Short mmCIF file of C-alpha atoms in Angstrom, two decimals:
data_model
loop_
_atom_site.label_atom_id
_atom_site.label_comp_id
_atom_site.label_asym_id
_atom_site.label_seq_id
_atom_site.Cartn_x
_atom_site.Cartn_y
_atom_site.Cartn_z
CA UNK F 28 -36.42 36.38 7.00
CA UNK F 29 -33.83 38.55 5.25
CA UNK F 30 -30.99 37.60 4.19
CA UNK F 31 -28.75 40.60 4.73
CA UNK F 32 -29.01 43.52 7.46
CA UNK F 33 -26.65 46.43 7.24
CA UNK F 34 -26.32 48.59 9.82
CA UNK F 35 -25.42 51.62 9.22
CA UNK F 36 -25.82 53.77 5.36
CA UNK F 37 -22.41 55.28 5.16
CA UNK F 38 -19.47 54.76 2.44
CA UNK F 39 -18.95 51.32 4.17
CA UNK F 40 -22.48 50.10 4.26
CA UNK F 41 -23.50 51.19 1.31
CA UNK F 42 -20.43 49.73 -0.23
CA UNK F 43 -21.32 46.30 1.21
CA UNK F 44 -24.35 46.32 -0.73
CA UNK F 45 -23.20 47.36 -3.98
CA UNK F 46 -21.02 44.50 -3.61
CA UNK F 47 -22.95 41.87 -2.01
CA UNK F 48 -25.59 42.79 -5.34
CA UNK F 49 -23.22 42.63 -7.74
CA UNK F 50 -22.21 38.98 -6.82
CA UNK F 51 -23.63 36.21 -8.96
CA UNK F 52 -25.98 34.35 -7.40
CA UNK F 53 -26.93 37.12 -4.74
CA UNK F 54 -28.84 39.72 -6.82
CA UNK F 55 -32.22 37.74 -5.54
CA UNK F 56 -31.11 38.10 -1.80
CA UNK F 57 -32.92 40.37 0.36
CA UNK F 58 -30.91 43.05 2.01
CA UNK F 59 -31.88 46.04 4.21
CA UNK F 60 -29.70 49.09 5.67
CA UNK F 61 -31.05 50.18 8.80
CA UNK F 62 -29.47 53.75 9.43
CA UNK F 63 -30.38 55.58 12.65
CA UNK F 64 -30.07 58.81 11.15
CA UNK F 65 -32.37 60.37 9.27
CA UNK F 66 -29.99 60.62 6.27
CA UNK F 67 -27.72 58.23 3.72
CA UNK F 68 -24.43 59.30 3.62
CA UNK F 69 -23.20 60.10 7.44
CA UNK F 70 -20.10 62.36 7.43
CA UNK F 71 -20.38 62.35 3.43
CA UNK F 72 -22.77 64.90 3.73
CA UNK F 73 -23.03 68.18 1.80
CA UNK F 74 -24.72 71.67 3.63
CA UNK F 75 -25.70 72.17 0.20
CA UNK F 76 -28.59 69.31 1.46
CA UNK F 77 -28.97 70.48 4.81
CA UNK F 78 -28.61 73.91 4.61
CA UNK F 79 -31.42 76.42 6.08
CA UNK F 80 -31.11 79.09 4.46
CA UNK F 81 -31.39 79.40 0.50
CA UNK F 82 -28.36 81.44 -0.03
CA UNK F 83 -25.96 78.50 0.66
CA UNK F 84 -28.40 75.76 -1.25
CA UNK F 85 -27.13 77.94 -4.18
CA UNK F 86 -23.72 78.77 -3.69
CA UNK F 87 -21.97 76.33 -1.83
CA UNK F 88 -20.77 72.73 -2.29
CA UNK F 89 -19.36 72.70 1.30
CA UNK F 90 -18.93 69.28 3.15
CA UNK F 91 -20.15 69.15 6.77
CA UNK F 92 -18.61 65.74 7.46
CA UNK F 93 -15.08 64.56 9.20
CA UNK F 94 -15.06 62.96 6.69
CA UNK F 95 -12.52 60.37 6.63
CA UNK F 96 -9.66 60.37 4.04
CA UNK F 97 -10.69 63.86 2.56
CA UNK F 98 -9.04 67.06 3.00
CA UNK F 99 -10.56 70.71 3.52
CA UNK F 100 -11.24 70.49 -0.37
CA UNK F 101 -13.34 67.87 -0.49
CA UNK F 102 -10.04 65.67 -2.29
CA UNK F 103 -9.47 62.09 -2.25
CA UNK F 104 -6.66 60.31 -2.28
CA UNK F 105 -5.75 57.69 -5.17
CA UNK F 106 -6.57 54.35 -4.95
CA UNK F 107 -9.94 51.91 -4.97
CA UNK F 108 -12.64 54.73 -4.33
CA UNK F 109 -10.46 56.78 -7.06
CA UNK F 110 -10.53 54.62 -9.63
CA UNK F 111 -14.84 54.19 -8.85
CA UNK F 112 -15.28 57.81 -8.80
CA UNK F 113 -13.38 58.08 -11.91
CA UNK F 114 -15.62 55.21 -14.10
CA UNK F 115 -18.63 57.33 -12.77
CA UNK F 116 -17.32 60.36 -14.35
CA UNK F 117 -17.21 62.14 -10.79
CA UNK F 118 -13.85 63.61 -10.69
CA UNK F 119 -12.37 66.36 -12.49
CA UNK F 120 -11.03 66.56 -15.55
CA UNK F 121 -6.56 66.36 -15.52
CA UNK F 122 -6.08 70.07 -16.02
CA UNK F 123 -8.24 70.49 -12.67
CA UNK F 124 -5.10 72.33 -11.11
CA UNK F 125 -4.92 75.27 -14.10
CA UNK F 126 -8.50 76.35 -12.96
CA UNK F 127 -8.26 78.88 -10.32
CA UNK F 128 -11.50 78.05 -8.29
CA UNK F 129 -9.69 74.51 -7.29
CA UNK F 130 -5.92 75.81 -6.87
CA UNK F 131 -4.22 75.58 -4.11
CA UNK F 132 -2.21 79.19 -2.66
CA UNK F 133 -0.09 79.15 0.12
CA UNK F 134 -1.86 80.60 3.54
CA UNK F 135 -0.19 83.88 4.53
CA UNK F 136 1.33 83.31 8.05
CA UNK F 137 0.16 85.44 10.80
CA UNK F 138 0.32 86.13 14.29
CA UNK F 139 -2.67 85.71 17.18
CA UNK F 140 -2.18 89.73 17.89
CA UNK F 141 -2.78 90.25 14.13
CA UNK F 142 0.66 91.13 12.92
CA UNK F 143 2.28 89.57 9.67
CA UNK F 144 4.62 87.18 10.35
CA UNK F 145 8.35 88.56 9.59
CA UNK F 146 10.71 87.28 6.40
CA UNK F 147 12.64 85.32 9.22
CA UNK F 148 10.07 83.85 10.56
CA UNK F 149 8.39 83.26 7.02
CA UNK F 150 11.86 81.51 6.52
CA UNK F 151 11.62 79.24 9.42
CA UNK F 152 8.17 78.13 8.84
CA UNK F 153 8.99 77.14 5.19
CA UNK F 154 12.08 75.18 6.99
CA UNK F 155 9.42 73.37 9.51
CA UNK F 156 7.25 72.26 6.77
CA UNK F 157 9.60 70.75 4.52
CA UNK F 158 11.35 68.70 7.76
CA UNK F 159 8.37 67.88 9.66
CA UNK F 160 8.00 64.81 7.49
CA UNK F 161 10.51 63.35 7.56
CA UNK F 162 10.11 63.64 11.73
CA UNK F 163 7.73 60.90 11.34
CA UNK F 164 9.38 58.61 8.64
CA UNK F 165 9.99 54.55 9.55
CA UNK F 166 13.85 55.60 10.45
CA UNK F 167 12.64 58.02 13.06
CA UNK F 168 10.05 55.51 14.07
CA UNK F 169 12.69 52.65 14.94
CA UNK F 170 11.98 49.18 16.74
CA UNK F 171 10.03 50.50 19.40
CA UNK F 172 7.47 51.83 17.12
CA UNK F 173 4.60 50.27 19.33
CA UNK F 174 5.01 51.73 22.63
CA UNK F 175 6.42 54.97 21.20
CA UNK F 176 4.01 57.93 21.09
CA UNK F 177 3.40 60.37 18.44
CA UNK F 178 4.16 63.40 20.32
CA UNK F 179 7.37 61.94 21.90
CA UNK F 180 8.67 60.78 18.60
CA UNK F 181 7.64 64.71 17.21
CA UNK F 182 9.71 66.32 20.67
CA UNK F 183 12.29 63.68 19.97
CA UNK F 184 12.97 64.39 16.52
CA UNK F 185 12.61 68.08 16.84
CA UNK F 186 15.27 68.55 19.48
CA UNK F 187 17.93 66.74 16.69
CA UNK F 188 16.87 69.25 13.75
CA UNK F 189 16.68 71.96 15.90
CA UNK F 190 20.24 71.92 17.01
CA UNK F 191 21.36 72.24 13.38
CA UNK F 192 19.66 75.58 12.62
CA UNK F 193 20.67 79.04 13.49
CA UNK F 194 17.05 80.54 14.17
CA UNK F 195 16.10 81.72 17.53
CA UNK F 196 15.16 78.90 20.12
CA UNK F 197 11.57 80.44 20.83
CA UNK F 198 10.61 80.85 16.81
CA UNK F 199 11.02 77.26 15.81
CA UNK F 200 9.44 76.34 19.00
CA UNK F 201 6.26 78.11 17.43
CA UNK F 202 6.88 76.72 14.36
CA UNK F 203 7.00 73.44 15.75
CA UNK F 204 4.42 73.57 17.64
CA UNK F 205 1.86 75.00 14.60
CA UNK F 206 3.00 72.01 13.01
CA UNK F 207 2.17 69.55 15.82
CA UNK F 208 -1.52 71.69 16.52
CA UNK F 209 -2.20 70.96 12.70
CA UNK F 210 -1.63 67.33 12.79
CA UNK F 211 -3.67 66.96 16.17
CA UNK F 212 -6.52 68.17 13.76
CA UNK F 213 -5.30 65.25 10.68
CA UNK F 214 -4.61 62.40 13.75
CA UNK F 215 -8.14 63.28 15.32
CA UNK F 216 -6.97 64.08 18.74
CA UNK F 217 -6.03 66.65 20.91
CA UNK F 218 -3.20 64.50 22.49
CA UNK F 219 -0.67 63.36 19.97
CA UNK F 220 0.89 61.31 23.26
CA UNK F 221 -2.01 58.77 23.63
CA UNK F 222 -1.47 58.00 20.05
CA UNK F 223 0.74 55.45 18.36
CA UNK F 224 3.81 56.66 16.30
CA UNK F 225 3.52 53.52 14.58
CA UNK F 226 0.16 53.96 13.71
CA UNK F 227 0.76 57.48 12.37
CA UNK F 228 3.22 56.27 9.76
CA UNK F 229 1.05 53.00 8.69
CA UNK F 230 -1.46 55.77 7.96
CA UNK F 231 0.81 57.92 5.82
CA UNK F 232 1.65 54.84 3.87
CA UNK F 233 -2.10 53.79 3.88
CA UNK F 234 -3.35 57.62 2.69
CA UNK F 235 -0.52 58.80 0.55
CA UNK F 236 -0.32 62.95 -0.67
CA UNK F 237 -2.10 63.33 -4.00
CA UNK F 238 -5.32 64.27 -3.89
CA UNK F 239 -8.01 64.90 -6.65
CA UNK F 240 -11.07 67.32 -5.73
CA UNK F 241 -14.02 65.30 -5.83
CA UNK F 242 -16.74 68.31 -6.86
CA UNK F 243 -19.90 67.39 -5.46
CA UNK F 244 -18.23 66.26 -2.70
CA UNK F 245 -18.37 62.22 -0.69
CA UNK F 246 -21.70 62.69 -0.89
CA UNK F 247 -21.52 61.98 -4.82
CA UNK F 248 -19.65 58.39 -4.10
CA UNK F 249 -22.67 57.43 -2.29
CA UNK F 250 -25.11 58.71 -4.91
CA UNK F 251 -23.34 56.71 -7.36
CA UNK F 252 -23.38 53.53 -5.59
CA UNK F 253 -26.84 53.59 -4.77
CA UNK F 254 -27.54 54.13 -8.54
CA UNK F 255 -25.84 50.50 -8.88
CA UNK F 256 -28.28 49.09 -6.42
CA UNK F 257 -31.46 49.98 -7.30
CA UNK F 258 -34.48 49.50 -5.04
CA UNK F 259 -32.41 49.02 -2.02
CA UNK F 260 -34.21 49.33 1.33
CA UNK F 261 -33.08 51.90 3.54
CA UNK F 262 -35.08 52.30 7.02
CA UNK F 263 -34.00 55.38 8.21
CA UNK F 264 -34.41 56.31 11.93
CA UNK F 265 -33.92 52.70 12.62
CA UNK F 266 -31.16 52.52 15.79
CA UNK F 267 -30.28 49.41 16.71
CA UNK F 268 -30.16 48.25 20.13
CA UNK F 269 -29.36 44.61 20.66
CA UNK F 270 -27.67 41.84 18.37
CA UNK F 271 -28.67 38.41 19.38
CA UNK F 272 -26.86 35.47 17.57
CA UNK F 273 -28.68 31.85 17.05
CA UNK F 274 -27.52 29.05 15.15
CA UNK F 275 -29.05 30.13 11.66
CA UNK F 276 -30.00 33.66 12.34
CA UNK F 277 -29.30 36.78 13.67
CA UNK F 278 -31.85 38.53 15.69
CA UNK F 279 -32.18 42.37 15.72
CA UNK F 280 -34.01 44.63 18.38
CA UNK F 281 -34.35 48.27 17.33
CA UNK F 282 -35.07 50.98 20.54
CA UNK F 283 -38.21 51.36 19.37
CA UNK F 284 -38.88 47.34 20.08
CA UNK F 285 -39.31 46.83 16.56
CA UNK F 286 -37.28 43.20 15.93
CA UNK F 287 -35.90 42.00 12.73
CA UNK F 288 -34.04 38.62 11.77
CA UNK F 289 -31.82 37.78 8.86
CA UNK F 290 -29.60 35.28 8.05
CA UNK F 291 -26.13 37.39 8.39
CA UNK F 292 -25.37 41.01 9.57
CA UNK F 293 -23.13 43.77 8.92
CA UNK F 294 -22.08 45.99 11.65
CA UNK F 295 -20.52 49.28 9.98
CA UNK F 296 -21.27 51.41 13.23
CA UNK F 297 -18.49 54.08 14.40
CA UNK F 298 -15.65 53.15 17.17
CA UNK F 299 -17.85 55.78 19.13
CA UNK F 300 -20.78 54.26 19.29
CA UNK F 301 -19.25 51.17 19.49
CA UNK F 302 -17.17 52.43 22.64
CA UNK F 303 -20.35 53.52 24.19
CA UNK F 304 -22.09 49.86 24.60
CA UNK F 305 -25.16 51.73 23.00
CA UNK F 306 -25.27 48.15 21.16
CA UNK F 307 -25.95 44.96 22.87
CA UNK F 308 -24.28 41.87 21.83
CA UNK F 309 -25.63 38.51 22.93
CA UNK F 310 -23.58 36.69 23.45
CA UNK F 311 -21.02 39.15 24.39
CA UNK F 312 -18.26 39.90 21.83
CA UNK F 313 -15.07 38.02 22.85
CA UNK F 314 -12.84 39.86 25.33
CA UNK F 315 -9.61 40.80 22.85
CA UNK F 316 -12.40 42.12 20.53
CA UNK F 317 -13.44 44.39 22.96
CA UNK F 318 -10.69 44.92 24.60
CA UNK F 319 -9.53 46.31 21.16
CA UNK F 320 -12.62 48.24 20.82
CA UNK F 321 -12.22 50.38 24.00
CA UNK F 322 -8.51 50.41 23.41
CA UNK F 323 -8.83 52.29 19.80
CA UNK F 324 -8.34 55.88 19.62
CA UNK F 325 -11.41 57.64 18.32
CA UNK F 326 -10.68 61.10 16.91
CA UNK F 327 -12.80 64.52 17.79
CA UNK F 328 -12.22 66.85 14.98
CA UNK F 329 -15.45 69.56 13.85
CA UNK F 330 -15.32 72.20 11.29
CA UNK F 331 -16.82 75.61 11.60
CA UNK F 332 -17.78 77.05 8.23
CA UNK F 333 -18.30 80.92 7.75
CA UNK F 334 -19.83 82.27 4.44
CA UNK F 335 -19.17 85.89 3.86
CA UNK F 336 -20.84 88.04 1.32
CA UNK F 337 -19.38 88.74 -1.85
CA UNK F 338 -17.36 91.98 -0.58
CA UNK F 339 -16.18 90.10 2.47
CA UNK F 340 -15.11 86.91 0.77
CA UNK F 341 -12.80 89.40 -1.71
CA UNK F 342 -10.57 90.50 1.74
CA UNK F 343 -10.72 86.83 3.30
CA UNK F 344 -10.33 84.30 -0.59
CA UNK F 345 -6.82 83.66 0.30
CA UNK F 346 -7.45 82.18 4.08
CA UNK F 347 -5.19 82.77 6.76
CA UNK F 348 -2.77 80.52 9.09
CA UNK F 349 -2.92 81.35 12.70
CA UNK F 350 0.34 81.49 14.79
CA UNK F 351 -0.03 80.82 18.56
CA UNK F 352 2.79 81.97 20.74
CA UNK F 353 4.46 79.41 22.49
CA UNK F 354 3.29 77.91 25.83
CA UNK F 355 5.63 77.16 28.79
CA UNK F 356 4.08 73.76 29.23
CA UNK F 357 3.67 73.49 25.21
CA UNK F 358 0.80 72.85 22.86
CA UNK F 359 -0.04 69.86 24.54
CA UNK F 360 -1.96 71.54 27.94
CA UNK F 361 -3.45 74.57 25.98
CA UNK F 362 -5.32 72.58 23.41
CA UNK F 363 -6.74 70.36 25.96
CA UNK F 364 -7.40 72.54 27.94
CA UNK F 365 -9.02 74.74 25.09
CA UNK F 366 -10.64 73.90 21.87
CA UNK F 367 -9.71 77.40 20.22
CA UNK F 368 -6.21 76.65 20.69
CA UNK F 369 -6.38 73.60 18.23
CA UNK F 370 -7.52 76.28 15.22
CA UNK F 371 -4.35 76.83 13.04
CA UNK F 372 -5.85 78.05 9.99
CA UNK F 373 -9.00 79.22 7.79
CA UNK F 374 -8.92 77.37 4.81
CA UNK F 375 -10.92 78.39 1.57
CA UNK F 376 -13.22 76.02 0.72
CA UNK F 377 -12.85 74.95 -3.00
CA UNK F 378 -14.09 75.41 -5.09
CA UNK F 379 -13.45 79.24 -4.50
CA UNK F 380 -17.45 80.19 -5.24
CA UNK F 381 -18.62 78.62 -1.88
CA UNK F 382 -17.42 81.89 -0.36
CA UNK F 383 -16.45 80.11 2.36
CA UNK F 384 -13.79 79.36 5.32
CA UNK F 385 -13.24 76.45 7.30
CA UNK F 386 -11.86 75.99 10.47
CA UNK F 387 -10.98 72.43 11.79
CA UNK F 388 -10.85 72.23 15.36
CA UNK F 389 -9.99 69.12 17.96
CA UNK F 390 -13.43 69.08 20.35
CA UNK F 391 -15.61 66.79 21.70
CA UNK F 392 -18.47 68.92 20.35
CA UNK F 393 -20.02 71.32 21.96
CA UNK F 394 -22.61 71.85 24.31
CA UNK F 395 -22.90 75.17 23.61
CA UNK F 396 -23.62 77.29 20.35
CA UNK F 397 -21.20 79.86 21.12
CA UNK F 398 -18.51 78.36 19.36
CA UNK F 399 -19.21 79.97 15.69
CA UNK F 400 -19.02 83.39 17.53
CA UNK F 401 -15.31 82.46 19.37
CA UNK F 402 -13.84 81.48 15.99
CA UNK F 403 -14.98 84.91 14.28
CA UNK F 404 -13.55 86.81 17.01
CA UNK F 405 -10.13 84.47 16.69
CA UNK F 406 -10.19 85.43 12.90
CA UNK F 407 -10.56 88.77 13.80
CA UNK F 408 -7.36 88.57 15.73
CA UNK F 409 -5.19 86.66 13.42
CA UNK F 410 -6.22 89.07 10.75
CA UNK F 411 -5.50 92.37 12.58
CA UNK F 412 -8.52 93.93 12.17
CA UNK F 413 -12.65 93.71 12.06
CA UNK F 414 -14.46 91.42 9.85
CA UNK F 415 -17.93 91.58 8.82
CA UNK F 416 -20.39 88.53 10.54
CA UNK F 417 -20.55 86.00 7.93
CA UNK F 418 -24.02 85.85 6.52
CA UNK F 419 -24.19 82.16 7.63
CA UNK F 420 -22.52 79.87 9.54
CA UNK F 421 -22.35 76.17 10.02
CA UNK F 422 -21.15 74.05 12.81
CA UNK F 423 -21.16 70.31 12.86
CA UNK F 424 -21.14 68.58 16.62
CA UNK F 425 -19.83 64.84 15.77
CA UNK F 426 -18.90 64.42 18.95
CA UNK F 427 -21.83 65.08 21.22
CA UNK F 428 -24.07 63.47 18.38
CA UNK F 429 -24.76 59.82 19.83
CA UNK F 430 -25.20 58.45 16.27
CA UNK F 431 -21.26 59.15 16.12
CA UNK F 432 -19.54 60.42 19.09
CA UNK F 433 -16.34 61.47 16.74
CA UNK F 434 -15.10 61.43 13.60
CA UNK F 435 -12.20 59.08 12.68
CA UNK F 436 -10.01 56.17 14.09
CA UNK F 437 -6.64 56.38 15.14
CA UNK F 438 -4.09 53.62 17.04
CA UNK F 439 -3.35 54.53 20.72
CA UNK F 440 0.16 54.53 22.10
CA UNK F 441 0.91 50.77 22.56
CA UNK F 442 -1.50 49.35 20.79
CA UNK F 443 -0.81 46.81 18.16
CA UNK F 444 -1.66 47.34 14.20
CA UNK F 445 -3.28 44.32 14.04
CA UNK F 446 -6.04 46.00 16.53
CA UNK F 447 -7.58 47.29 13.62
CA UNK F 448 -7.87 43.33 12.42
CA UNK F 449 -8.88 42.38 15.49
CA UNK F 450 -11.70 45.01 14.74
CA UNK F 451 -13.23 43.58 11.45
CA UNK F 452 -12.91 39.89 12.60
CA UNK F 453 -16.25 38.92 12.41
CA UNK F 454 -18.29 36.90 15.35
CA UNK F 455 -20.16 33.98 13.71
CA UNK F 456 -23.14 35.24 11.45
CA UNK F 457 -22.25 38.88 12.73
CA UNK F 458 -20.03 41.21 10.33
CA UNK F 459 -18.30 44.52 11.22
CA UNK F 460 -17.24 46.90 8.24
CA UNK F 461 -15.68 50.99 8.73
CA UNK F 462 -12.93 52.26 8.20
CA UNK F 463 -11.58 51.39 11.84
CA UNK F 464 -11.63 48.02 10.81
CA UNK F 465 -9.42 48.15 7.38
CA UNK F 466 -5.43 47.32 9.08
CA UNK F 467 -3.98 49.74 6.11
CA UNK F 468 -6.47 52.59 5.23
CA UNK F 469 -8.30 53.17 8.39
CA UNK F 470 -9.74 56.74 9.23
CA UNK F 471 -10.40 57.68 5.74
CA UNK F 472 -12.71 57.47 3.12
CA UNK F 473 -11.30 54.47 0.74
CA UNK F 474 -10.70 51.84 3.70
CA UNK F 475 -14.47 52.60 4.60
CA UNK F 476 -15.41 51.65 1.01
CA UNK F 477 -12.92 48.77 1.07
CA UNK F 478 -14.15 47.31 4.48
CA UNK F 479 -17.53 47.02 2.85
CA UNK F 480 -16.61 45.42 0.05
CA UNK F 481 -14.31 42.92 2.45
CA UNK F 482 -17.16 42.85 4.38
CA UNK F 483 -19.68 41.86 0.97
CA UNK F 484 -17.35 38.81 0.26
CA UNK F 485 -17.56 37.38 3.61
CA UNK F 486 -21.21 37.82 3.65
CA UNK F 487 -21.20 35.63 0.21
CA UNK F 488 -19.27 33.12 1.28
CA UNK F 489 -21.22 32.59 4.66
CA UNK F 490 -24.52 32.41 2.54
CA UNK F 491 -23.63 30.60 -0.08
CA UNK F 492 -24.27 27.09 -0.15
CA UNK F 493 -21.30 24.54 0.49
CA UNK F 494 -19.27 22.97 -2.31
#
């Protein structure tokens, strides 16, 4: 019988068994991930692995994953996985932001019939960034900060500012609602008025702004902790289908009938496929675990990333933000009612010699592979002009892939903070890790990592023998 099962071979699972090994007294323990992809890593992924063609194997450190907690650049924010990725010697060095393939330039501001945006208008946008912030800060949030909604709180605190300034009603209107399209794509969903205001801000205290570029990409943060547990078992293709609890043990039934037992297990599964009952609990979960389960928001963001030639990257390096015009019913109907409409900008992918741009867009996948093609032509717009194909393009589909159906947690409009608890509470000799289960730093990279280490210590103390 083993003594640990892990389900899943992301940041969070592989996390719990760096830190499960590293305990005294468990190094002899037998543990085994069981991943039901055919990969370690999940959304920490690199294209430079995956890639078909040769061309981006050798140019491109682009990261296909949405991801938690990282940002177009492949950065991380500071805290526990920092300080780890910085004893492995995986970060950059402190003058990262004097080299020009990793420096940040401000996206020239454009229109969707391809005309540069005017100095006034250049103006107001530079206005809506610097106040959008503080739209969302715990003094705009107030007492009712659990029922409130994101997007009312946004409309709410837009219509004060917005009084005060002397720019033309229908301008900061498309400012403001650019600014509310780009954090549909940082929230994970398309409607910022199913999610919690409250939850928004916890997450802003939980992520914080600076982040380092990580290189190689999440993809190295696994690497690394794999190197610290050496001989690990990792079934791959292994989906699990049904939990079954007994006294001493833990029964597991993959879909392929295979069965395994082990004396504790770690759940580190997405909300998705959580949400989707593809996993059979017996006995059932309780009913406010659940309930918290289907109640969780459950973001759908995918990038599109276009690689241009050398010629074609010169014209395109800087990237581009995309102005919509505004909508009489607002942002909120045309994104769900249209994917493209979530795009705001192409952002270069650093470092700089990837060639590449990336689009974030709000989808539940796609069940088509027309997509690449409809974001090329909406370049082509923005910019005013034609652009070469790119000479490869990659598009991930999180959100029709059953492994994950979506990319990142989020709290729903009314729902409690301590849902996220309620999440990681574990159910006798059954464990659940992710980063929907950390109650500060969920839907990024670090509370993944932390929820497996939270998850390691609870695994000790269940196994270890009694004082």
């Amino acid at each position: 019988m083993l003594d640990v099962v892990i389900v899943g071979a992301g940041i969070s699972g592989i996390s719990c068994a760096k830190h499960i090994r590293a305990s005294d007294g468990m190094r002899q323990h037998r543990i085994k991930v069981l991943e039901a992809t055919d990969r370690t890593g999940q959304f920490s992924l690199r294209l430079q692995e995956d890639a078909p063609k040769p061309s981006c194997r050798k140019t491109a450190q682009l990261s296909i994953g949405a991801q938690p907690g990282s940002t177009a650049d492949q950065g991380m924010p500071l805290g526990v996985i920092h300080d780890f990725a910085t004893e492995k010697g995986l970060m950059l060095d402190k003058d990262w932001m004097s080299d020009p393939k990793w420096q940040w330039e401000v996206l020239p501001l454009r229109h969707l019939h391809g005309s540069e945006a005017s100095p006034t208008e250049k103006q107001a946008f530079e206005e809506m960034e610097s106040a959008f912030d503080s739209f969302t800060d715990k003094e705009a949030v107030g007492d009712q900060a659990d029922e409130k909604s994101l997007g009312a709180l946004l409309d709410e605190e837009f219509q004060k500012w917005a009084q005060q300034k002397e720019h033309d009603a229908a301008m900061m209107q498309t400012m403001f609602e650019f600014k509310k399209r780009e954090m549909s794509s940082g929230v994970g969903s398309p409607d910022l008025y199913t999610a919690s205001a409250n939850g928004f801000v916890q997450a802003e205290d939980g992520f914080g702004h600076d982040c380092i570029p990580l290189p190689h990409g999440y993809s190295s943060i696994v690497d690394a902790m794999l190197k610290e547990v050496p001989g690990l078992e990792i079934q791959h293709g292994a989906a699990v289908k049904e939990a079954t609890s007994h006294d001493d043990h833990v029964e597991i039934t993959l879909e392929n009938g295979d069965k395994l037992q082990a004396r504790t297990v770690v759940f580190t599964v997405s909300v998705g496929v959580l949400k989707s009952g593809q996993i059979r609990f017996k006995p059932e979960l309780p009913q406010e675990k659940q309930e918290a389960i289907q109640r969780m928001g459950f973001g759908h963001v995918e990038k599109c990333i276009l690689t241009f030639d050398n010629d074609t990257w010169e014209t395109l390096k800087h990237g581009v933000h995309c102005l919509w015009p505004p909508e009489r019913d607002g942002y909120r109907n045309a994104v769900l009612n249209d994917w493209e409409q979530s795009i705001v900008a192409f952002y270069p992918n650093q470092p700089r010699s990837s060639r590449s741009l990336v689009a974030w867009i709000v989808a539940d996948g796609f069940s088509n592979t027309s997509a690449p093609e409809k974001v090329m032509n909406l370049l082509r717009r923005c910019l005013g002009r034609d652009v070469p194909d790119p000479v490869e393009t990659n598009l991930t589909n999180w959100g029709r892939d059953r492994r994950f159906l979506g990319s990142w947690s989020y709290l729903s409009a009314g729902q409690p903070l301590d849902a996220f608890g309620m999440l990681g509470k574990p159910f006798g000799r059954v464990f659940f890790g992710g980063e929907h289960t950390h109650p500060k730093y969920f839907g990024t990279a670090h509370g993944a990592y932390e929820s497996g280490a939270r998850c390691a210590q609870e695994v000790i103390e269940k196994l270890s023998p009694p004082l």
